[in-house]
PDB file of C-alpha atoms in Angstrom:
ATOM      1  CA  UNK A   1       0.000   0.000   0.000  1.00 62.00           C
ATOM      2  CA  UNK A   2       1.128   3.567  -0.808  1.00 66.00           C
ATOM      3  CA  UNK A   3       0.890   6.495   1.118  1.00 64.00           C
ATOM      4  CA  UNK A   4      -0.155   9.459  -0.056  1.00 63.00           C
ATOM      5  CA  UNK A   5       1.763  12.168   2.085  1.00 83.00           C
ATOM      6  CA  UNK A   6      -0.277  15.352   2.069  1.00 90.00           C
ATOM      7  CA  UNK A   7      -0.096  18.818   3.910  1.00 90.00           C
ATOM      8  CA  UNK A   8      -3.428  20.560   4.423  1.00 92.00           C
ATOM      9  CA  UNK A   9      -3.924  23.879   5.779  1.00 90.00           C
ATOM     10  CA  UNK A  10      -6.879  25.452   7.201  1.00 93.00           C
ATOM     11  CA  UNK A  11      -6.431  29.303   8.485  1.00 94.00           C
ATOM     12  CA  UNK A  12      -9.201  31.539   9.174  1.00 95.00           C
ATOM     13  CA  UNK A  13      -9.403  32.595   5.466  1.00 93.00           C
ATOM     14  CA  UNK A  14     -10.245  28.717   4.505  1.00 93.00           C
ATOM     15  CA  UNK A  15     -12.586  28.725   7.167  1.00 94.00           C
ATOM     16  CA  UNK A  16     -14.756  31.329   6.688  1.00 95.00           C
ATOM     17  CA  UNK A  17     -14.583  30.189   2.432  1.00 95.00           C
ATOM     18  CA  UNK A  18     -15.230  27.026   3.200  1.00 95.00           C
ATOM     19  CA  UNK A  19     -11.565  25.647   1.137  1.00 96.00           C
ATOM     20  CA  UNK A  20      -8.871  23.875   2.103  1.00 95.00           C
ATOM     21  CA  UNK A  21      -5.621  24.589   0.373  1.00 95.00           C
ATOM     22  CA  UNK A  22      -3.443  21.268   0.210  1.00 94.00           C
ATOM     23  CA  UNK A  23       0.357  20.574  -0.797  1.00 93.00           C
ATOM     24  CA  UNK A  24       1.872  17.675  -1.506  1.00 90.00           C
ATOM     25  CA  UNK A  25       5.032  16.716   0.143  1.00 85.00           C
ATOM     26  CA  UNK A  26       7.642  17.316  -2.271  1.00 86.00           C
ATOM     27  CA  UNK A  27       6.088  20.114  -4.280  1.00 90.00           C
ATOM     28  CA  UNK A  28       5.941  23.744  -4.006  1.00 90.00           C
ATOM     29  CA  UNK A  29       3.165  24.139  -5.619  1.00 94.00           C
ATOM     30  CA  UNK A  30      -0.175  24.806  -3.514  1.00 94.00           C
ATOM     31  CA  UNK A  31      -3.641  24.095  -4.744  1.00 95.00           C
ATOM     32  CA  UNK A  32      -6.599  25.490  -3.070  1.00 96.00           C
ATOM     33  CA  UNK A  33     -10.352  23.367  -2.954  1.00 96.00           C
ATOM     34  CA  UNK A  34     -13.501  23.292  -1.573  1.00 97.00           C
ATOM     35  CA  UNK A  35     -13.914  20.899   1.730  1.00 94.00           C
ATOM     36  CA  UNK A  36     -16.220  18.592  -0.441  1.00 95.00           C
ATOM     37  CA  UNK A  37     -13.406  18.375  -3.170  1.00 96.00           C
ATOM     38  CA  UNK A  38     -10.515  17.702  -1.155  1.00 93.00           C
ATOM     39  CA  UNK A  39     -12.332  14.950   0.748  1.00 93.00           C
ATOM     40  CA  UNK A  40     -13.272  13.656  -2.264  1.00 93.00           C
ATOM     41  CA  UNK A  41     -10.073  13.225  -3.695  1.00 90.00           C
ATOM     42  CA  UNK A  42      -8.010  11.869  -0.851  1.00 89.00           C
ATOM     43  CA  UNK A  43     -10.732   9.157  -0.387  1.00 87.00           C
ATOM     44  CA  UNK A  44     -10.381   8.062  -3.867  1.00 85.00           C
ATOM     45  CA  UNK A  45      -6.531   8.135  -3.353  1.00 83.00           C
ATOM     46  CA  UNK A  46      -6.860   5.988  -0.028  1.00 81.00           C
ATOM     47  CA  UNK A  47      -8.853   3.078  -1.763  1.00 78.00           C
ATOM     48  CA  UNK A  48      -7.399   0.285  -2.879  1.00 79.00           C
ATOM     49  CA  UNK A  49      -6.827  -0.048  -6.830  1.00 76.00           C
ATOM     50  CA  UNK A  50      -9.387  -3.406  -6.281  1.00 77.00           C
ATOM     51  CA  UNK A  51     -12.086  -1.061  -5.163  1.00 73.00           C
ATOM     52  CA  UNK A  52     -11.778   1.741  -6.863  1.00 65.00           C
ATOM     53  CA  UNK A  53     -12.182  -0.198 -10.270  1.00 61.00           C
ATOM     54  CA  UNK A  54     -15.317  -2.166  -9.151  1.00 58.00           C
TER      55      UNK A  54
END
């Protein structure tokens, strides 16, 4: 199983827009979504290949 290291950050501008912005370890670059998008994605990253196909 790989890991998918992420850094989220949630400061009192994401909070009051509702967004989380997210970096991946590694990478400078910064990428700002919605709550319901970055949940989204980082449960379809955290299944299992076998379940995400079915």
């Amino acid at each position: 199983m790989a890991k998918v290291p992420v850094l989220l950050v949630a400061g009192k501008k994401e909070a009051a827009e509702r967004t989380i912005s997210m970096r991946r370890l590694g990478s400078q670059q910064q990428t700002q979504l919605t709550l319901d998008e970055a949940l989204a994605q980082l449960a379809a990253e955290a299944s299992p290949p076998d379940v995400r196909d079915a």
